[in-house]
CSV table of C-alpha atoms and ligand atoms in Angstrom, one decimal:
chain,number,residue,atom,x,y,z
A,1,MET,CA,0.0,0.0,0.0
A,2,LYS,CA,1.4,3.3,-1.0
A,3,ILE,CA,0.6,5.6,1.8
A,4,PHE,CA,2.3,8.7,0.4
A,5,LYS,CA,0.6,8.5,-3.0
A,6,ASN,CA,-2.4,10.5,-1.9
A,7,LYS,CA,-0.9,14.0,-1.4
A,8,TYR,CA,-3.7,15.8,0.3
A,9,LYS,CA,-3.5,19.4,-0.7
A,10,SER,CA,-5.4,21.8,1.5
A,11,THR,CA,-5.3,25.4,0.5
A,12,LYS,CA,-7.1,26.3,3.8
A,13,LEU,CA,-4.1,25.3,5.8
A,14,VAL,CA,-1.6,27.5,4.0
A,15,GLY,CA,-0.2,30.2,6.2
A,16,ILE,CA,-2.1,29.3,9.4
A,17,GLU,CA,-0.5,28.6,12.7
A,18,LEU,CA,0.0,24.8,12.8
A,19,PRO,CA,0.7,22.9,16.0
A,20,LYS,CA,4.2,21.5,16.3
A,21,HIS,CA,3.0,18.5,18.2
A,22,VAL,CA,-0.4,16.8,17.5
A,23,ALA,CA,-1.4,14.1,20.0
A,24,ILE,CA,-4.4,11.9,19.2
A,25,ILE,CA,-6.5,9.5,21.3
A,26,MET,CA,-7.9,7.4,18.5
A,27,ASP,CA,-11.2,6.3,19.9
A,28,GLY,CA,-14.5,4.9,18.6
A,29,ASN,CA,-13.5,2.0,16.4
A,30,GLY,CA,-15.8,-0.5,18.3
A,31,ARG,CA,-18.8,1.8,18.1
A,32,TRP,CA,-18.2,2.5,14.4
A,33,ALA,CA,-18.2,-1.3,13.7
A,34,LYS,CA,-21.2,-1.9,15.9
A,35,LYS,CA,-23.2,0.7,14.0
A,36,ARG,CA,-22.5,-1.4,10.9
A,37,LYS,CA,-23.3,-4.7,12.6
A,38,MET,CA,-19.7,-5.7,12.1
A,39,PRO,CA,-17.3,-7.1,14.6
A,40,ARG,CA,-15.1,-4.6,16.6
A,41,SER,CA,-12.0,-6.0,14.8
A,42,PHE,CA,-13.4,-4.5,11.6
A,43,GLY,CA,-13.5,-1.1,13.2
A,44,HIS,CA,-9.9,-1.5,14.3
A,45,ARG,CA,-8.9,-2.5,10.7
A,46,VAL,CA,-10.5,0.6,9.2
A,47,GLY,CA,-9.0,2.6,12.0
A,48,VAL,CA,-5.5,1.6,10.7
A,49,GLU,CA,-6.4,3.0,7.3
A,50,VAL,CA,-7.2,6.3,8.9
A,51,LEU,CA,-4.1,6.3,10.9
A,52,ARG,CA,-2.2,5.9,7.7
A,53,SER,CA,-3.9,8.9,6.1
A,54,VAL,CA,-3.3,11.1,9.3
A,55,ILE,CA,0.4,10.2,9.2
A,56,THR,CA,0.6,11.1,5.5
A,57,MET,CA,-1.2,14.4,5.9
A,58,SER,CA,0.9,15.3,9.0
A,59,SER,CA,4.0,14.7,7.1
A,60,ASN,CA,2.9,16.6,4.0
A,61,ILE,CA,1.8,19.7,5.8
A,62,GLY,CA,4.9,19.9,8.1
A,63,ILE,CA,3.7,18.8,11.5
A,64,LYS,CA,6.8,18.0,13.6
A,65,VAL,CA,5.5,15.4,16.0
A,66,LEU,CA,2.4,13.1,15.8
A,67,THR,CA,1.7,11.1,18.9
A,68,LEU,CA,-0.9,8.3,18.6
A,69,TYR,CA,-2.5,6.5,21.5
A,70,ALA,CA,-2.8,3.0,20.2
A,71,PHE,CA,-3.0,0.8,23.3
A,72,SER,CA,-3.4,1.9,26.9
A,73,THR,CA,-2.2,0.1,30.1
A,74,GLU,CA,-6.0,-0.3,30.8
A,75,ASN,CA,-6.7,-2.0,27.4
A,76,TRP,CA,-5.3,-5.3,28.7
A,77,ALA,CA,-8.6,-5.7,30.4
A,78,ARG,CA,-10.4,-6.2,27.1
A,79,PRO,CA,-11.2,-9.8,25.9
A,80,GLU,CA,-8.1,-11.7,24.9
A,81,ASP,CA,-9.1,-12.0,21.2
A,82,GLU,CA,-9.5,-8.3,20.8
A,83,VAL,CA,-6.1,-7.6,22.4
A,84,GLY,CA,-4.7,-10.2,19.9
A,85,VAL,CA,-6.4,-8.4,17.0
A,86,LEU,CA,-4.8,-5.1,18.0
A,87,MET,CA,-1.4,-6.7,18.3
A,88,ASN,CA,-1.7,-8.3,14.9
A,89,LEU,CA,-2.8,-5.1,13.3
A,90,LEU,CA,0.2,-3.3,14.8
A,91,VAL,CA,2.7,-5.9,13.5
A,92,GLU,CA,1.0,-5.9,10.1
A,93,PHE,CA,1.1,-2.1,9.9
A,94,LEU,CA,4.7,-1.9,10.9
A,95,THR,CA,5.9,-4.6,8.5
A,96,LYS,CA,3.8,-3.4,5.6
A,97,GLU,CA,4.4,0.3,5.9
A,98,ILE,CA,7.9,0.6,7.4
A,99,LYS,CA,9.7,0.9,4.1
A,100,GLU,CA,7.6,3.7,2.8
A,101,LEU,CA,7.6,5.5,6.1
A,102,HIS,CA,11.4,5.3,6.1
A,103,GLU,CA,11.5,6.6,2.5
A,104,ASN,CA,9.5,9.6,3.6
A,105,ASN,CA,12.1,10.4,6.3
A,106,ILE,CA,9.7,9.5,9.1
A,107,ASN,CA,11.2,8.8,12.5
A,108,ILE,CA,9.2,6.2,14.5
A,109,ARG,CA,9.3,6.2,18.2
A,110,PHE,CA,7.3,4.4,20.9
A,111,MET,CA,6.2,5.3,24.4
A,112,GLY,CA,5.0,2.8,26.9
A,113,ASP,CA,6.2,-0.5,28.3
A,114,VAL,CA,6.5,-2.6,25.1
A,115,GLU,CA,8.4,-5.3,26.9
A,116,LYS,CA,5.0,-6.8,27.9
A,117,PHE,CA,4.2,-7.5,24.2
A,118,PRO,CA,4.7,-10.8,22.4
A,119,LYS,CA,8.1,-11.3,20.6
A,120,LYS,CA,6.8,-10.6,17.1
A,121,CYS,CA,5.5,-7.2,18.2
A,122,ARG,CA,8.7,-6.4,20.0
A,123,ASP,CA,10.7,-7.4,17.0
A,124,ALA,CA,8.6,-5.2,14.6
A,125,ILE,CA,9.0,-2.3,17.0
A,126,LYS,CA,12.7,-2.8,17.3
A,127,ASP,CA,13.2,-2.9,13.6
A,128,ALA,CA,11.1,0.2,13.0
A,129,ILE,CA,13.1,2.2,15.6
A,130,GLU,CA,16.4,1.0,14.2
A,131,LEU,CA,15.6,1.6,10.6
A,132,THR,CA,14.2,5.1,11.1
A,133,LYS,CA,16.3,6.4,14.0
A,134,ASP,CA,18.3,8.9,11.9
A,135,ASN,CA,15.4,10.2,10.0
A,136,THR,CA,14.8,14.0,10.4
A,137,GLY,CA,11.2,14.3,9.2
A,138,LEU,CA,7.9,13.8,11.0
A,139,VAL,CA,8.3,12.0,14.4
A,140,VAL,CA,5.5,9.4,14.7
A,141,ASN,CA,5.4,8.6,18.4
A,142,ILE,CA,3.2,5.5,19.1
A,143,ALA,CA,1.8,5.1,22.6
A,144,LEU,CA,1.7,1.3,23.3
A,145,ASN,CA,0.9,-0.2,26.7
A,146,TYR,CA,1.1,3.5,27.7
A,147,GLY,CA,-0.4,5.1,30.8
A,148,GLY,CA,0.3,8.6,32.0
A,149,ARG,CA,0.5,7.5,35.7
A,150,THR,CA,2.8,4.6,35.0
A,151,GLU,CA,5.0,6.9,32.9
A,152,LEU,CA,5.2,9.3,35.9
A,153,LEU,CA,6.0,6.5,38.3
A,154,ARG,CA,8.7,5.2,36.1
A,155,ALA,CA,10.1,8.7,35.8
A,156,PHE,CA,10.2,9.2,39.6
A,157,HIS,CA,11.8,5.8,40.1
A,158,ASN,CA,14.5,6.6,37.6
A,159,MET,CA,15.0,10.0,39.0
A,160,MET,CA,15.4,8.6,42.6
A,161,ASP,CA,17.9,6.1,41.3
A,162,ASP,CA,19.9,8.9,39.7
A,163,ILE,CA,19.8,11.0,42.9
A,164,GLN,CA,20.9,8.0,44.9
A,165,ASN,CA,23.9,7.2,42.7
A,166,GLY,CA,24.9,10.9,42.6
A,167,GLU,CA,24.1,11.6,38.9
A,168,LEU,CA,21.4,14.1,39.8
A,169,GLN,CA,21.0,16.6,42.7
A,170,LYS,CA,17.6,17.1,44.3
A,171,ALA,CA,18.2,20.9,44.2
A,172,ASP,CA,18.7,20.7,40.4
A,173,VAL,CA,15.3,19.0,39.7
A,174,THR,CA,13.1,21.3,37.8
A,175,GLU,CA,9.9,20.9,35.7
A,176,ASP,CA,12.1,20.4,32.7
A,177,THR,CA,14.0,17.7,34.5
A,178,ILE,CA,10.8,15.8,34.9
A,179,SER,CA,10.1,16.1,31.2
A,180,GLU,CA,13.6,14.6,30.6
A,181,TYR,CA,12.6,11.5,32.5
A,182,LEU,CA,9.4,10.9,30.5
A,183,TYR,CA,9.0,8.8,27.4
A,184,THR,CA,8.7,12.0,25.4
A,185,LYS,CA,12.2,13.1,26.3
A,186,GLY,CA,13.5,15.6,23.7
A,187,LEU,CA,10.0,16.2,22.2
A,188,PRO,CA,8.0,19.3,22.6
A,189,ASP,CA,4.8,19.1,24.6
A,190,PRO,CA,1.6,18.5,22.6
A,191,ASP,CA,0.0,21.7,21.4
A,192,ILE,CA,-3.3,19.9,20.8
A,193,ILE,CA,-4.8,16.7,22.0
A,194,ILE,CA,-7.5,15.4,19.7
A,195,ARG,CA,-9.9,12.7,21.0
A,196,THR,CA,-12.4,11.3,18.6
A,197,SER,CA,-15.8,9.9,19.4
A,198,GLY,CA,-16.9,12.7,21.8
A,199,GLU,CA,-15.6,11.2,25.1
A,200,MET,CA,-14.7,14.0,27.4
A,201,ARG,CA,-11.8,12.4,29.2
A,202,LEU,CA,-8.1,11.9,28.9
A,203,SER,CA,-8.0,8.2,29.8
A,204,ASN,CA,-4.6,8.4,31.4
A,205,PHE,CA,-3.0,10.1,28.3
A,206,MET,CA,0.0,12.5,28.5
A,207,LEU,CA,-0.9,13.8,32.0
A,208,TYR,CA,2.2,15.8,32.4
A,209,GLN,CA,2.9,16.8,28.9
A,210,GLY,CA,-0.7,17.8,28.1
A,211,SER,CA,-1.0,20.5,30.9
A,212,TYR,CA,-1.5,23.3,28.4
A,213,ALA,CA,-2.6,21.4,25.3
A,214,GLU,CA,-5.7,22.6,23.5
A,215,LEU,CA,-8.4,19.9,23.6
A,216,TYR,CA,-10.4,19.1,20.6
A,217,ILE,CA,-13.1,16.4,20.9
A,218,PRO,CA,-15.2,15.9,17.8
A,219,GLU,CA,-18.1,13.4,17.8
A,220,THR,CA,-16.6,11.8,14.8
A,221,LEU,CA,-15.6,8.2,15.4
A,222,TRP,CA,-12.0,7.4,14.6
A,223,PRO,CA,-12.6,5.4,11.4
A,224,ASP,CA,-14.5,8.4,10.0
A,225,PHE,CA,-11.7,10.9,10.9
A,226,LYS,CA,-10.7,11.6,7.3
A,227,GLU,CA,-8.5,14.4,6.0
A,228,LYS,CA,-11.4,16.9,6.0
A,229,GLU,CA,-11.9,16.2,9.8
A,230,TYR,CA,-8.2,16.6,10.5
A,231,GLU,CA,-8.2,19.8,8.6
A,232,LYS,CA,-11.1,21.0,10.7
A,233,ALA,CA,-9.2,20.2,13.9
A,234,LEU,CA,-6.2,22.2,12.6
A,235,LEU,CA,-8.3,25.2,11.6
A,236,GLU,CA,-9.9,25.1,15.0
A,237,TYR,CA,-6.5,25.1,16.6
A,238,ALA,CA,-5.4,28.1,14.6
A,239,SER,CA,-8.4,30.0,15.7
A,240,ARG,CA,-7.9,29.4,19.5
A,241,LYS,CA,-6.3,32.0,21.7
A,242,ARG,CA,-3.7,30.3,23.8
A,243,ARG,CA,-3.2,32.4,26.9
A,244,PHE,CA,-1.0,30.3,29.1
A,245,GLY,CA,-2.4,32.1,32.2
A,246,LYS,CA,-1.8,35.5,30.8
A,247,ILE,CA,-4.5,38.0,29.8
B,301,IPE,C1,-10.1,2.8,20.0
B,301,IPE,O1,-11.4,2.3,19.8
B,301,IPE,C2,-9.1,1.8,19.8
B,301,IPE,C3,-8.4,1.3,21.1
B,301,IPE,C4,-8.7,1.7,22.3
B,301,IPE,C5,-7.3,0.4,20.9
B,301,IPE,P1,-12.2,1.5,20.8
B,301,IPE,O2,-11.9,0.1,20.6
B,301,IPE,O3,-12.0,2.1,22.2
B,301,IPE,O4,-13.7,1.8,20.3
B,301,IPE,P2,-15.0,2.1,21.3
B,301,IPE,O5,-14.6,3.2,22.2
B,301,IPE,O6,-15.3,0.9,22.0
B,301,IPE,O7,-16.0,2.5,20.3
B,302,IPE,C1,-8.3,5.3,25.1
B,302,IPE,O1,-9.5,4.7,24.7
B,302,IPE,C2,-7.1,4.4,24.7
B,302,IPE,C3,-6.8,4.4,23.3
B,302,IPE,C4,-7.4,5.1,22.4
B,302,IPE,C5,-5.7,3.6,23.0
B,302,IPE,P1,-10.4,3.7,25.5
B,302,IPE,O2,-11.5,3.4,24.7
B,302,IPE,O3,-9.5,2.6,26.0
B,302,IPE,O4,-10.8,4.7,26.8
B,302,IPE,P2,-12.0,4.6,27.8
B,302,IPE,O5,-12.0,3.2,28.3
B,302,IPE,O6,-13.2,5.0,27.0
B,302,IPE,O7,-11.6,5.6,28.8
B,303,MG,MG1,-13.0,3.5,23.3
């Protein structure tokens, strides 16, 4: 599948203030499938197509970082076969698309505890990181077995270790130091968090990094989040006044 064949050209986005970092909670695959009397797995499969088009568009319009919430620490509580479908889709996506992502200078990263995944997933993840590690284009950051609280816990543990072994002084710990201990080390904070399907919650997503992100929560279910919908989100972002506490 040639994901970069479809060069979505949007005249509306020319010259507007684009976010550097877009983070997306891709939600609503199950409901989308149910509405069509199809199994949830069908919704996830169509969801992968949408993910592909959002990556393509982000790269084409010059977004710097795209974070995608693909599997949360809480999603293990789903039925085993659905968890299996999600894993298989991930491996399929990575193996099928990696060459083209690489050719388009995309740098793939992951955040979350991927050690818990089966070997075939871990291998696909490792290969994707290794192949694209020197790429300088769009950073695609995939959140897998990710939870914001676990991320903070891990950060504090690592920080305490470094204080104990003398690599870090307590007095030097700032807000930026905390950022350095998160999975998103080196990346800017998200400017916008998009959550599809109208659910008004963060579901444990980017709790530290998202403190000043603009929230955009369309009713659209993820499999329907086509280029036009993404464009609408970006136009809405450009129209927001970000005050950061000032007047
Ligand atoms: C998002 O869609 C995909 C994942 C959480 C992996 P859902 O599967 O949560 O779909 P709904 O929310 O049940 O419709
Ligand atoms: C959030 O969606 C996680 C992902 C999109 C990966 P969920 O569907 O799991 O969230 P809840 O259960 O509605 O909070
Ligand atoms: Mg959901």
